[in-house]
PDB file of C-alpha atoms in Angstrom:
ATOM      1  CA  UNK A1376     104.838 100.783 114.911  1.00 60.00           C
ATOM      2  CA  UNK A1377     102.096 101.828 112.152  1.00 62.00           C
ATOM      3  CA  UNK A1378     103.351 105.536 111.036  1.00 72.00           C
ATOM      4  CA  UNK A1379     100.391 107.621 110.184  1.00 73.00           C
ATOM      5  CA  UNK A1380      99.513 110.854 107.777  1.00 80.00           C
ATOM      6  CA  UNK A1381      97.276 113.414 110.193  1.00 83.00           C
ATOM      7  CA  UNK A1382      95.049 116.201 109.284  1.00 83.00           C
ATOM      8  CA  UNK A1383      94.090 118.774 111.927  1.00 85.00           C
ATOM      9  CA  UNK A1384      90.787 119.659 112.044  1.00 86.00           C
ATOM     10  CA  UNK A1385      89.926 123.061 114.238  1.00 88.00           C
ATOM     11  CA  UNK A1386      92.939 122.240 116.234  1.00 89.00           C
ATOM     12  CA  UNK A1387      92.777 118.490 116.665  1.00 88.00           C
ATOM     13  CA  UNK A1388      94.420 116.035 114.905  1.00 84.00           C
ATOM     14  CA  UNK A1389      93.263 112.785 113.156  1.00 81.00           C
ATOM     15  CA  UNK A1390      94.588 110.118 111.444  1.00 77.00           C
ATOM     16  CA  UNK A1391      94.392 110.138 107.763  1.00 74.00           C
ATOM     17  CA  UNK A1392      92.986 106.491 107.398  1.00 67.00           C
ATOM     18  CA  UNK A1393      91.612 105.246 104.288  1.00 60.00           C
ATOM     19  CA  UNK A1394      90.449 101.882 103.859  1.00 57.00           C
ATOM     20  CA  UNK A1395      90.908  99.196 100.669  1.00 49.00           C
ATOM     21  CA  UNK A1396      88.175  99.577  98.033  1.00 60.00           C
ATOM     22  CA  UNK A1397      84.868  97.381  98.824  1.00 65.00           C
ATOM     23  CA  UNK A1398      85.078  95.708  95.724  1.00 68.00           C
ATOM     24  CA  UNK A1399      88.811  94.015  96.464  1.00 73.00           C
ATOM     25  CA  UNK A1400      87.185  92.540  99.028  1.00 78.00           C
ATOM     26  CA  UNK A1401      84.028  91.516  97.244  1.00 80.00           C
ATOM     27  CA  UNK A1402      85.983  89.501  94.853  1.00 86.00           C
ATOM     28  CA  UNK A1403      87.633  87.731  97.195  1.00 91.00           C
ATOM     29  CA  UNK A1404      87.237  83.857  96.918  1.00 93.00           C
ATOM     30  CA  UNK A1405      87.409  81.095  99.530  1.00 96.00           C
ATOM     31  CA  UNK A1406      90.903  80.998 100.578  1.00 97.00           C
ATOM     32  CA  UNK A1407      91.227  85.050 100.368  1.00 95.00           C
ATOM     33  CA  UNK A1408      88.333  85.034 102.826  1.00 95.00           C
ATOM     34  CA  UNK A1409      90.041  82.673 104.957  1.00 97.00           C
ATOM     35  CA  UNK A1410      92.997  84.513 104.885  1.00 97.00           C
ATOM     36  CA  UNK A1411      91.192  87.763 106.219  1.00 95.00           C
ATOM     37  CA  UNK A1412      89.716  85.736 108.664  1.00 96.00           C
ATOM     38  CA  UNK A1413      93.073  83.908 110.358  1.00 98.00           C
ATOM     39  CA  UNK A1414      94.737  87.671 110.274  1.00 97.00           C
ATOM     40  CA  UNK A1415      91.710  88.834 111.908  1.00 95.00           C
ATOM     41  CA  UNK A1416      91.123  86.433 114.334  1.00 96.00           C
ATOM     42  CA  UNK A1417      94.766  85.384 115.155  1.00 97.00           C
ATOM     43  CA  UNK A1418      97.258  87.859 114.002  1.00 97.00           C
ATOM     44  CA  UNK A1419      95.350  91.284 114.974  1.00 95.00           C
ATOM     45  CA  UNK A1420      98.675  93.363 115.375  1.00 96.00           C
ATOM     46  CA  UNK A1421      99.493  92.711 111.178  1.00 96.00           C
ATOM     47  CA  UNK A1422      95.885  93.150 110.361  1.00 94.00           C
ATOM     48  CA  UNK A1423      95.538  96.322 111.468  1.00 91.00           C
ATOM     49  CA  UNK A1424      98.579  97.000 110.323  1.00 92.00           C
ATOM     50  CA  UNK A1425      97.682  95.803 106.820  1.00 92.00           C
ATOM     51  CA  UNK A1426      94.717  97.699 107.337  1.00 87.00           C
ATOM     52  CA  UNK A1427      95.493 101.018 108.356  1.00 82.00           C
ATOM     53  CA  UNK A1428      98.346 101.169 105.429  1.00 84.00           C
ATOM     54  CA  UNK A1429      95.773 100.129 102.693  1.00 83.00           C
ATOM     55  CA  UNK A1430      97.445  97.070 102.013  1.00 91.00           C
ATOM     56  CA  UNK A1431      94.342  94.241 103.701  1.00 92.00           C
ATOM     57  CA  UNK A1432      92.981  93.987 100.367  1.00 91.00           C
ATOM     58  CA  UNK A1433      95.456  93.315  97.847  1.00 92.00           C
ATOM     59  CA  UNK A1434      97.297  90.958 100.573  1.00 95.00           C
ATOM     60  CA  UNK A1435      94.486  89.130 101.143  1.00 95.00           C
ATOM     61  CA  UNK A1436      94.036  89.292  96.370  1.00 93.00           C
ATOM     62  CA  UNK A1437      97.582  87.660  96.451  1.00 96.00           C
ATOM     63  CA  UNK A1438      97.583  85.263  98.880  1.00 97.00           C
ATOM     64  CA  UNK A1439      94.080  83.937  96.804  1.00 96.00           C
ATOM     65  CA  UNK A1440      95.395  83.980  93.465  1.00 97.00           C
ATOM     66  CA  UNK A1441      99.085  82.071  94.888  1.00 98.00           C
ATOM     67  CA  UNK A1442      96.497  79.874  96.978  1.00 98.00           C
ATOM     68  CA  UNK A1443      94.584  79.084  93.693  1.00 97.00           C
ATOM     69  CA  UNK A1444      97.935  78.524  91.632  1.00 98.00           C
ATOM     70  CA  UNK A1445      99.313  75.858  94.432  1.00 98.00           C
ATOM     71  CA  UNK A1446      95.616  73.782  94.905  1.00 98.00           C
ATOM     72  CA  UNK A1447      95.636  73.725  91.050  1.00 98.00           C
ATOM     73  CA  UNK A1448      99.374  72.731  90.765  1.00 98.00           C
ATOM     74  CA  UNK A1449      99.097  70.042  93.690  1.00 98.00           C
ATOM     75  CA  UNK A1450      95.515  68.685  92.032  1.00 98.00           C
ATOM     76  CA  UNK A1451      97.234  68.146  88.817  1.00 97.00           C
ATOM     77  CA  UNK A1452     100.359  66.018  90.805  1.00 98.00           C
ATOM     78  CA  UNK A1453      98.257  63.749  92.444  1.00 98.00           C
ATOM     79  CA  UNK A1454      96.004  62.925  89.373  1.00 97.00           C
ATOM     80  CA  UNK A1455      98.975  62.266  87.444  1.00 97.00           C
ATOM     81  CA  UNK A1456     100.788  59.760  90.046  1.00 97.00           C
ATOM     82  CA  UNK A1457      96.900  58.642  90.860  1.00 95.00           C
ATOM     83  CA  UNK A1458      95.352  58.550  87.885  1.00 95.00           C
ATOM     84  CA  UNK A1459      91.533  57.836  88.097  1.00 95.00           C
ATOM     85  CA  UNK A1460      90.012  55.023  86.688  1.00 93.00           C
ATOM     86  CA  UNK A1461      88.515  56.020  83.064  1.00 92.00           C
ATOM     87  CA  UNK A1462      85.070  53.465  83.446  1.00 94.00           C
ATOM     88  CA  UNK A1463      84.534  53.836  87.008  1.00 95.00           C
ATOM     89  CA  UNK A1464      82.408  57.122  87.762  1.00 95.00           C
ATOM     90  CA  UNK A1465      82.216  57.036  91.169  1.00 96.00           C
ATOM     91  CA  UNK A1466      85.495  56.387  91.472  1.00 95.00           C
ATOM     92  CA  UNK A1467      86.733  59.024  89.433  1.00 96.00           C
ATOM     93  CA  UNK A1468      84.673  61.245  91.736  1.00 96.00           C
ATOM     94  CA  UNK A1469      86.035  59.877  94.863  1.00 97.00           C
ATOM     95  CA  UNK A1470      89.684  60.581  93.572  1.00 97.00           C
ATOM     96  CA  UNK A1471      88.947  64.123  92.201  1.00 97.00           C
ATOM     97  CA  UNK A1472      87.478  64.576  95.868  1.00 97.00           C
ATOM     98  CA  UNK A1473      90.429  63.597  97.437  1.00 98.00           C
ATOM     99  CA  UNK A1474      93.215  64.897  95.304  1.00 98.00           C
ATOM    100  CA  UNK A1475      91.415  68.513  96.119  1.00 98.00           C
ATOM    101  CA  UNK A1476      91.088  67.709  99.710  1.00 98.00           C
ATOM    102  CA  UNK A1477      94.716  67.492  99.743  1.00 98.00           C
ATOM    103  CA  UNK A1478      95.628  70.716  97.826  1.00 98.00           C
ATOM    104  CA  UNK A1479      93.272  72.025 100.478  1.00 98.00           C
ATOM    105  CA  UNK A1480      95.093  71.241 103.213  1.00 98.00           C
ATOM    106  CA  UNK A1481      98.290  72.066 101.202  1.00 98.00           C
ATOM    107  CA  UNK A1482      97.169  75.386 100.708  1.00 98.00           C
ATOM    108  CA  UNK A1483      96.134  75.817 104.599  1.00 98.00           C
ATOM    109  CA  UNK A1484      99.171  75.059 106.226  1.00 97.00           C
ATOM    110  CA  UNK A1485     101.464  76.648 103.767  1.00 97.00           C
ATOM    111  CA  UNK A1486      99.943  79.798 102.729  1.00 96.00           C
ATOM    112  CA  UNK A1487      96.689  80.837 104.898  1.00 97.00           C
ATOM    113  CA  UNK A1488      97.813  79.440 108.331  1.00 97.00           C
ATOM    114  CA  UNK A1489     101.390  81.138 108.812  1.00 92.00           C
TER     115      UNK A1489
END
């Protein structure tokens, strides 16, 4: 249960909500977006609850910049044990393609999905 401040206003009470700054959420990127969108969509009871304690924002911050960290880690991996062939341009582009397809769907499952 979500414990709330109140102020009482000519004898009624209301909660004392305020929301995350605009411009967290303005700088959020692709996976921080996706993020608010799964808790939105499938998790509503811990996004309000992120929400009404100020804390939607800066979850949704962290979870980009980890999300970031792990696609650029996982990227790296894969081009080492895969490296791409040095004369071959569209083959270098296919396997920078695919090596960030997989941190992609590294970074789904593990840290926007749960």
């Amino acid at each position: 249960m979500i414990e709330l401040d109140y102020i009482e206003i000519e004898g009624l009470l209301y909660p004392n909500i305020a929301l995350d700054d605009d411009e967290l959420y303005s700088d959020l990127g692709e996976y921080g977006n996706l993020r608010l969108k799964y808790l939105h969509e499938q998790k509503p009871e811990m996004y309000r609850e992120l929400l009404f304690s100020g804390k939607l924002a800066r979850h949704c911050a962290n979870i980009e910049k980890s999300a970031l960290d792990m696609a650029e880690r996982i990227r790296g991996q894969y081009l080492e044990q895969n490296p791409p062939p040095i004369e071959d341009t569209l083959g270098r582009i296919q396997a920078f393609t695919l090596a960030q397809n997989i941190a992609d769907e590294f970074v789904l499952h593990d840290l926007i999905y749960r």
